[in-house]
Tab-separated table of C-alpha atoms in Angstrom:
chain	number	residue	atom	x	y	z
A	1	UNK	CA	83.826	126.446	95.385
A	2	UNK	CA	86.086	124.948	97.332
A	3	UNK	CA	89.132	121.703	96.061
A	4	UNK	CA	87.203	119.287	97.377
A	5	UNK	CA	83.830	120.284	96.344
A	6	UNK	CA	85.420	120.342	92.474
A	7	UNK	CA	86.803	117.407	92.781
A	8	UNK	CA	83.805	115.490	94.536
A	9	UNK	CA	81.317	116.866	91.847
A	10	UNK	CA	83.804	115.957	88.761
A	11	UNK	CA	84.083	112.390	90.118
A	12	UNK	CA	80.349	112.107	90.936
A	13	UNK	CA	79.608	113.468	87.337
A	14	UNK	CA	82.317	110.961	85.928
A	15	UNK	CA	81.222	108.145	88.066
A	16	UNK	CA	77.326	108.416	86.775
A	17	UNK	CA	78.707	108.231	83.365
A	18	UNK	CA	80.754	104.870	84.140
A	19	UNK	CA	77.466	103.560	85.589
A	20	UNK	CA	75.543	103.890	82.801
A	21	UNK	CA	78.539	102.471	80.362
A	22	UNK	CA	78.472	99.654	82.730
A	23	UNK	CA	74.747	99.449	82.441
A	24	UNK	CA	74.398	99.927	79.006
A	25	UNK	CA	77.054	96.990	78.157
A	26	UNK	CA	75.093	94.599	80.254
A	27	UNK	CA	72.094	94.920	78.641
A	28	UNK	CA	73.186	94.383	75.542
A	29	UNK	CA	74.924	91.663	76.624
A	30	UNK	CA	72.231	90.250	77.952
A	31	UNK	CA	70.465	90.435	74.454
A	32	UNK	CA	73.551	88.808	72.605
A	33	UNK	CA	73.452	85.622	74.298
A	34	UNK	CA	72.612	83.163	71.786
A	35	UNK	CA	69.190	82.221	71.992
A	36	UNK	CA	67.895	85.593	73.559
A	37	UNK	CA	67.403	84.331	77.090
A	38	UNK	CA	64.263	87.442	77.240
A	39	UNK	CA	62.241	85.799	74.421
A	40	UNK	CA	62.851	82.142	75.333
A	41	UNK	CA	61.572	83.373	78.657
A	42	UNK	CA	58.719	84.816	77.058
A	43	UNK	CA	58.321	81.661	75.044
A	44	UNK	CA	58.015	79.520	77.931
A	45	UNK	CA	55.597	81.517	79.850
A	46	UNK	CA	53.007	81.562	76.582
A	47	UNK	CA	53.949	77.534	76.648
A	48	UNK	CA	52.544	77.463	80.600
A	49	UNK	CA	49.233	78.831	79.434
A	50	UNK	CA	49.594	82.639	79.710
A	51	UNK	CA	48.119	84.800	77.507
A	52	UNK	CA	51.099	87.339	75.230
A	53	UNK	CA	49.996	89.737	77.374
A	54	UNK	CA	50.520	88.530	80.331
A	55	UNK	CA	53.823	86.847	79.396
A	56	UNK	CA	55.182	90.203	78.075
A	57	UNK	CA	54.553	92.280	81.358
A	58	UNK	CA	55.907	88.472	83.535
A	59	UNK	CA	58.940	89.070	81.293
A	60	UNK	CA	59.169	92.399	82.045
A	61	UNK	CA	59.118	91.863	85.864
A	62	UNK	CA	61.757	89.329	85.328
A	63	UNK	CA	64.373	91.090	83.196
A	64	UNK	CA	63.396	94.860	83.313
A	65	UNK	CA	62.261	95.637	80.573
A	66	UNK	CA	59.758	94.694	77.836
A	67	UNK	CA	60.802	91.574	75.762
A	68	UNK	CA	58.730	93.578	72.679
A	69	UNK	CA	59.205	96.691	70.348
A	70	UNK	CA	62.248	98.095	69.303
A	71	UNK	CA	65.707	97.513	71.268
A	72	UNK	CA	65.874	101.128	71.469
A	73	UNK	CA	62.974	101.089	73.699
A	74	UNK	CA	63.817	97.803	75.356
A	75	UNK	CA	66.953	99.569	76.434
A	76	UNK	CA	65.429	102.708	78.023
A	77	UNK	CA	62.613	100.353	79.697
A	78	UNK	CA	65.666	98.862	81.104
A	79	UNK	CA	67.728	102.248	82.008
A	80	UNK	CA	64.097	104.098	83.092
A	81	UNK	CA	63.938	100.936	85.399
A	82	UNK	CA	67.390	101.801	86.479
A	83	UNK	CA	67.125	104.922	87.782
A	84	UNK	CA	64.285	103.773	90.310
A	85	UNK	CA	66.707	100.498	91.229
A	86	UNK	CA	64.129	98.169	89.546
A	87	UNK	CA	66.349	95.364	88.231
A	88	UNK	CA	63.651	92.897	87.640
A	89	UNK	CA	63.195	90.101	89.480
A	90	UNK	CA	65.508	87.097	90.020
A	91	UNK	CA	65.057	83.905	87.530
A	92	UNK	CA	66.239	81.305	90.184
A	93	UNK	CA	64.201	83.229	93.612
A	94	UNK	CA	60.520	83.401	92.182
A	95	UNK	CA	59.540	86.603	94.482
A	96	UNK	CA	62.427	88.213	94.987
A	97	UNK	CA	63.836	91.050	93.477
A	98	UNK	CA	66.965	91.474	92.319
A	99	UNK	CA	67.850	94.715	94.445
A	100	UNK	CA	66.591	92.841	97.741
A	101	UNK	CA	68.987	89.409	96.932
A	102	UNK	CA	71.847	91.955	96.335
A	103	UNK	CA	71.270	93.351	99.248
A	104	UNK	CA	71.022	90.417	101.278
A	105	UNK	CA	74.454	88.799	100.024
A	106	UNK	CA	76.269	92.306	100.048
A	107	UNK	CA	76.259	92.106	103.907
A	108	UNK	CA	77.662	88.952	104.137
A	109	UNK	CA	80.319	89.966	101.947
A	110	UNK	CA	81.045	93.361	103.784
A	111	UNK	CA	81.536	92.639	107.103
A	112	UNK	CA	84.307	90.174	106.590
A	113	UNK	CA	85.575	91.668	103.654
A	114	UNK	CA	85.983	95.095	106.232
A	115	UNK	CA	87.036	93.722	108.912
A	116	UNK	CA	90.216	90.877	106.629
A	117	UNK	CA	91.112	93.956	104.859
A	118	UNK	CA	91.396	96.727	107.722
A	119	UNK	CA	93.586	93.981	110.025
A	120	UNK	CA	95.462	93.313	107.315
A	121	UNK	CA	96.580	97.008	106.637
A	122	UNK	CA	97.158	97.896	110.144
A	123	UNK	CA	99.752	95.128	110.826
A	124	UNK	CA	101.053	95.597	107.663
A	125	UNK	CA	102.073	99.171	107.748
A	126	UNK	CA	103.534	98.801	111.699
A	127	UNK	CA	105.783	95.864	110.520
A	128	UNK	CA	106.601	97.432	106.961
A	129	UNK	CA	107.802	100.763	108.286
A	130	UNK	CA	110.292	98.163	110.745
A	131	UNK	CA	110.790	96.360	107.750
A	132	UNK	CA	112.075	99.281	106.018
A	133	UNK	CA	114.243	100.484	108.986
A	134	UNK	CA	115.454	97.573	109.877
A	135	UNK	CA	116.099	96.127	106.370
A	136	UNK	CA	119.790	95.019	106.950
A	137	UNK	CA	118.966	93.347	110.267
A	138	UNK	CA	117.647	89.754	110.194
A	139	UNK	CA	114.353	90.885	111.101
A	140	UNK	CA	113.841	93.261	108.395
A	141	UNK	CA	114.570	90.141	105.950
A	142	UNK	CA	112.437	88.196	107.967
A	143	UNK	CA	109.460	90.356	107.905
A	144	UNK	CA	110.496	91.262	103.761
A	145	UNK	CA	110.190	87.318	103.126
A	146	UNK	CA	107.065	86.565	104.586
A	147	UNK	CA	105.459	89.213	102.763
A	148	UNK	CA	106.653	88.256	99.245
A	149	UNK	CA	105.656	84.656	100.648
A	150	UNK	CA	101.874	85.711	101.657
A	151	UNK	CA	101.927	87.800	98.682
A	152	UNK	CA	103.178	85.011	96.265
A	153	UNK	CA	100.419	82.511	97.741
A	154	UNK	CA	97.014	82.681	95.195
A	155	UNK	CA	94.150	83.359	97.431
A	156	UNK	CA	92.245	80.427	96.622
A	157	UNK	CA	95.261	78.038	98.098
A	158	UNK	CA	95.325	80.094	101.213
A	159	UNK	CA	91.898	79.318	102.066
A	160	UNK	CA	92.593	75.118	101.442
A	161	UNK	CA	95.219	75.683	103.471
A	162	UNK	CA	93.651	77.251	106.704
A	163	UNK	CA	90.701	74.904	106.318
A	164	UNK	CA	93.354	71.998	106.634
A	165	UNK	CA	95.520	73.461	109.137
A	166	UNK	CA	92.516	74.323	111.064
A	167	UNK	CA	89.032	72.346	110.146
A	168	UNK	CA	90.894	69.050	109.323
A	169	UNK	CA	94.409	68.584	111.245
A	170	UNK	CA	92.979	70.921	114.100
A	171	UNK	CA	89.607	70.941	113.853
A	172	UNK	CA	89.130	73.703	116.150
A	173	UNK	CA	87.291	76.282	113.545
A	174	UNK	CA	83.911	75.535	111.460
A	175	UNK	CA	85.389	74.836	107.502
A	176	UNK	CA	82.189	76.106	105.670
A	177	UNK	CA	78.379	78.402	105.822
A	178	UNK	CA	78.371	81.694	107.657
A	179	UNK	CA	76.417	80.360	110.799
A	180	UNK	CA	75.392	77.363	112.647
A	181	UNK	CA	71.640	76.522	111.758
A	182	UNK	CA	71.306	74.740	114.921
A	183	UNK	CA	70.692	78.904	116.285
A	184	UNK	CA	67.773	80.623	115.955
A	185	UNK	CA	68.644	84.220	113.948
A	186	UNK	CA	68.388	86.973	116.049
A	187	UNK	CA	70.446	89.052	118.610
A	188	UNK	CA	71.300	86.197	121.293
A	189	UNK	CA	74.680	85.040	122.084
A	190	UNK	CA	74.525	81.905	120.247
A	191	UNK	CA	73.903	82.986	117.096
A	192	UNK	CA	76.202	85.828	116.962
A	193	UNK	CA	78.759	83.655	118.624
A	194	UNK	CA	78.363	81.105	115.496
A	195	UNK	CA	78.528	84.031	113.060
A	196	UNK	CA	82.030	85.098	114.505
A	197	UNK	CA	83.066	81.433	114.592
A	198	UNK	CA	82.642	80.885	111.111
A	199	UNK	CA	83.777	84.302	110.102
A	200	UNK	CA	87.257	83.678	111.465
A	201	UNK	CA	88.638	81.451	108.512
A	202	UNK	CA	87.349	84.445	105.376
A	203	UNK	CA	88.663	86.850	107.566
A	204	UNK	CA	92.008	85.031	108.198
A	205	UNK	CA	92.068	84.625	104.785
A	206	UNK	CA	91.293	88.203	103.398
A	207	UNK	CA	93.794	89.518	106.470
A	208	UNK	CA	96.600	87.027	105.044
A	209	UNK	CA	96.696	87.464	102.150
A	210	UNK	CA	96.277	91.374	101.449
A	211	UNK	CA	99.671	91.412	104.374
A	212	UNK	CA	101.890	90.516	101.694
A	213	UNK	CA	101.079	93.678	99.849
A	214	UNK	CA	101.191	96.072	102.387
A	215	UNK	CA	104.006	95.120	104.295
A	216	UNK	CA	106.330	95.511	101.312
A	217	UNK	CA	103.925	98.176	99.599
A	218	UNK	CA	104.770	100.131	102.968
A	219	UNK	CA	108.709	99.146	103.119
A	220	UNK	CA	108.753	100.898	99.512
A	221	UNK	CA	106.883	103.959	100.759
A	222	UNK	CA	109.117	104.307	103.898
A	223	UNK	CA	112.437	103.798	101.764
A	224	UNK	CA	111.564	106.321	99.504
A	225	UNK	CA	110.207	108.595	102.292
A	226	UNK	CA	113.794	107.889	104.364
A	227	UNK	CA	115.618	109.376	101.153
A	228	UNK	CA	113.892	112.960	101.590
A	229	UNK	CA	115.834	116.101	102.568
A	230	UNK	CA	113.613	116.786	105.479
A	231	UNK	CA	114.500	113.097	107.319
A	232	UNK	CA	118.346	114.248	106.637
A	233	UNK	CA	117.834	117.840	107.546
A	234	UNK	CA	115.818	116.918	111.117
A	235	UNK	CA	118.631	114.301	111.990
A	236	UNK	CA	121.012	117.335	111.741
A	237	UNK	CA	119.342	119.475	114.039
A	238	UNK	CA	119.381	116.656	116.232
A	239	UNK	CA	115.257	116.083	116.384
A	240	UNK	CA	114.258	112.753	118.985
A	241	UNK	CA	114.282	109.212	117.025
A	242	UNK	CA	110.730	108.999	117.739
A	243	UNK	CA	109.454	112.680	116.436
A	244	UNK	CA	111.592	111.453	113.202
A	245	UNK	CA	109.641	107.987	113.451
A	246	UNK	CA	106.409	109.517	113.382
A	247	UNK	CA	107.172	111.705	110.267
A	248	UNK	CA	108.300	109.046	108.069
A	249	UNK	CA	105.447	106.637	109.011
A	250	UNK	CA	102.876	109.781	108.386
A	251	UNK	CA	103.945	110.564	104.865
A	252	UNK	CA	105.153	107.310	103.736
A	253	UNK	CA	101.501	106.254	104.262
A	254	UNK	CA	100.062	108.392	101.922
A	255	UNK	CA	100.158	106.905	98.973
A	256	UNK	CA	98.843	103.614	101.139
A	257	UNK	CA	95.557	105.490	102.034
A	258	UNK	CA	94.665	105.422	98.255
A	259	UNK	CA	95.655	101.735	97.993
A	260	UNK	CA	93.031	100.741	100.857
A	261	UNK	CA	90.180	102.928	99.076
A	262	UNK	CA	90.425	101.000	95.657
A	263	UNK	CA	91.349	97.445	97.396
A	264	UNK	CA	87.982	97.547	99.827
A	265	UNK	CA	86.193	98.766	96.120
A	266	UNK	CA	87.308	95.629	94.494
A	267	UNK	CA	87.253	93.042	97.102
A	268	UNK	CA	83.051	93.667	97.160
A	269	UNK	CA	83.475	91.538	93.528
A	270	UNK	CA	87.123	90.367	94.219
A	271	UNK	CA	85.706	87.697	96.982
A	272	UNK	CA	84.665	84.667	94.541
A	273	UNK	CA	86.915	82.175	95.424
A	274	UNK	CA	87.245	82.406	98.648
A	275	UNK	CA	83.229	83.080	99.105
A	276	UNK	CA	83.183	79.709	96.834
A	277	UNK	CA	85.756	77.450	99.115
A	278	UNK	CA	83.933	79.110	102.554
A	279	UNK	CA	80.348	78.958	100.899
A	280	UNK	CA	80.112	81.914	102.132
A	281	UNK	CA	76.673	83.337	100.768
A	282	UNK	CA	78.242	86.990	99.783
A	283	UNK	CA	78.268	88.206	96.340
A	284	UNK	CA	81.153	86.867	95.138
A	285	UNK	CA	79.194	83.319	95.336
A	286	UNK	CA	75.999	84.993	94.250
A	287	UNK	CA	77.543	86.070	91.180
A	288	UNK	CA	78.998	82.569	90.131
A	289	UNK	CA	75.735	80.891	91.085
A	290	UNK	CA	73.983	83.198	88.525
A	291	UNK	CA	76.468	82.984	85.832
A	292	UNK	CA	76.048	78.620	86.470
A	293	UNK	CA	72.425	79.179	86.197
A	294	UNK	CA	71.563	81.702	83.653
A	295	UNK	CA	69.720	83.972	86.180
A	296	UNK	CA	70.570	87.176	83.573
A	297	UNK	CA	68.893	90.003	85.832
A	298	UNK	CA	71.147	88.740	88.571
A	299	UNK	CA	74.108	88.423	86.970
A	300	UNK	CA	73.586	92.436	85.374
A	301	UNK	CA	72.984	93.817	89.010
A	302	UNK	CA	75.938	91.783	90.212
A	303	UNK	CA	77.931	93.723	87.674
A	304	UNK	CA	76.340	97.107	88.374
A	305	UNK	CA	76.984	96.641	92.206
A	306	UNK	CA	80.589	95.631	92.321
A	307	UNK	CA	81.691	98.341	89.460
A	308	UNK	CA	79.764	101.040	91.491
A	309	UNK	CA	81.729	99.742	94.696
A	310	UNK	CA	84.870	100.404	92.783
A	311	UNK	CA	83.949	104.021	91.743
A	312	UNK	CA	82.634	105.231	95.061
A	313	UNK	CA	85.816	103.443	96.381
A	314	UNK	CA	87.485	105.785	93.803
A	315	UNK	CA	86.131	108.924	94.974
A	316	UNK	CA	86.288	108.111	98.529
A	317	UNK	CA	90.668	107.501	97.983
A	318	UNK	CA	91.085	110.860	95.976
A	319	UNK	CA	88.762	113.177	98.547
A	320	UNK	CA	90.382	111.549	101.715
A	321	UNK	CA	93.969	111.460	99.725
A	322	UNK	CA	93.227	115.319	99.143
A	323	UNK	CA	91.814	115.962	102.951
A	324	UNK	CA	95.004	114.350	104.280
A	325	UNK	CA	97.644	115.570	101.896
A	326	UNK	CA	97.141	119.328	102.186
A	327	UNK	CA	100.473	119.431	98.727
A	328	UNK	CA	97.187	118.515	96.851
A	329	UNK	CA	94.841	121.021	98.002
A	330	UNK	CA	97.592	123.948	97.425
A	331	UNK	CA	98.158	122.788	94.459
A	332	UNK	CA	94.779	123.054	93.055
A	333	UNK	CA	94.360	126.187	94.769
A	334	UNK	CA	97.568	127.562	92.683
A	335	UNK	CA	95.883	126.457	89.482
């Protein structure tokens, strides 16, 4: 078997154990709120006129699992349901299921989340490797300052401030919702026109302020990298500037590659207050609107989504980190 075959099955065998932690805590979670939201559901529904057995299997629809028997069996109801991605239905959207609203906000969440987070780590790994050679010139201060600045700057703020700055002083860009409702849905020009409208301010604000940290993330790297015997040993044989340039910036990146993995992981949950400021129907605002109102099946799969993003994002860093570093590979080999 080859490294990255071991490694891919350890961390898909490790992951499916996190999952069901994860899964495991929320249901029991679920069952220690005071004043059992399952059986007050169940209460309710007899209260409307249904018969117990009716209410048990509405209840079960609702939350997963059967609101009756043992918790022992309760909680494999729950896990059998699981395994076939029945999460019950949603509390607050009679008729849909919880997989299908997760669904729906995930891909508002992605696209800006992607596209914020990729900008971001493309400008700043060009300016931190200048930032880094340059870093007793005025522009590598310069370039070292505004990324402790952007860094510094809580990401809630940042979004106030670019609606201000640019819905308010110059109202030029849309300050809240993902689209116009004025356009009909569908693949015309005006609709995906208002989409990228009001997708400029989240993305602005995801690109801003993830710069901070990779700009100066970056600097690090290429500092460290600049240090090596090999940089030393290539300027004495008298290698080109720019064959030199292109080695530091390839392994000073490295460690970077793992950095982007785990951030895009997070951001999928990591996206509530600026989701919230933008109302911005991802799942960062999903997952705040069910917390507000008690919509317990919701809330679970919110959790189950966003700590699965973060251990596929997991896997995904160490395989590419081991595809791109080929020190790891021979170093498993060895073993």
């Amino acid at each position: 078997m080859t490294v990255i075959a071991r490694r891919l099955a350890g961390h898909l065998a490790r992951g499916l154990v996190m999952i069901l932690v994860v899964a495991t805590i929320s249901f029991f979670i679920v069952n220690a709120i005071p004043g059992d939201p399952v059986a007050a559901r169940y209460e309710k529904l007899l209260e409307q006129g249904m018969s117990p057995e009716a209410a048990l299997q509405a209840t079960k629809v609702m939350y997963g699992f059967m609101p009756s028997g043992s918790m022992w069996q309760q909680y494999l109801d729950y896990m059998g349901g699981l395994v076939t991605l029945d999460l019950g239905t949603s509390l607050t959207r009679p008729g849909q299921t919880v997989v299908s609203v997760l669904a729906e906000a995930t891909k508002w969440t992605l696209l800006p989340v992607l596209i914020g987070t990729l900008l971001s780590f493309l400008v700043g790994v060009v300016l931190g490797v200048y930032a880094a050679i340059k870093r007793t010139g005025k522009l590598g201060d310069a370039l070292a300052i505004s990324g402790s600045l952007l860094h510094g700057i809580p990401q809630y703020i940042l979004a106030m401030l670019l609606v201000v700055i640019f819905a308010t002083l110059i109202p030029i860009l849309p300050p809240d919702s993902p689209v116009d409702i004025l356009f009909e849905p569908g693949f015309n020009a005006g609709y995906i026109g208002s989409l990228a409208e009001h997708a400029v301010l989240p993305v602005l604000t995801y690109a801003l302020s993830a710069y901070g940290g990779w700009i100066l993330a970056m600097k690090s790297s290429v500092v460290t990298v600049l240090g090596d015997d090999f940089i030393l040993a290539a300027e004495l044989r008298g290698m080109k500037r720019s064959i030199i340039f292109r080695y530091i910036a390839r392994n000073a990146i490295l460690p970077l590659f793992t950095i982007l993995a785990l951030s895009l992981g997070l951001l999928l949950g990591g996206a509530v207050f600026i989701e919230k400021i933008f109302n911005y129907p991802g799942l960062g605002l999903l997952l705040i609107d069910s917390i507000q109102l008690r919509d317990y099946g919701l809330m679970s799969g919110a959790f189950l989504l966003i700590t699965a993003a973060v251990i596929v994002a997991n896997i995904v860093a160490d395989l590419f980190y081991t595809v791109i570093d080929p020190r790891v590979r021979s170093g498993e080999e060895a073993r």
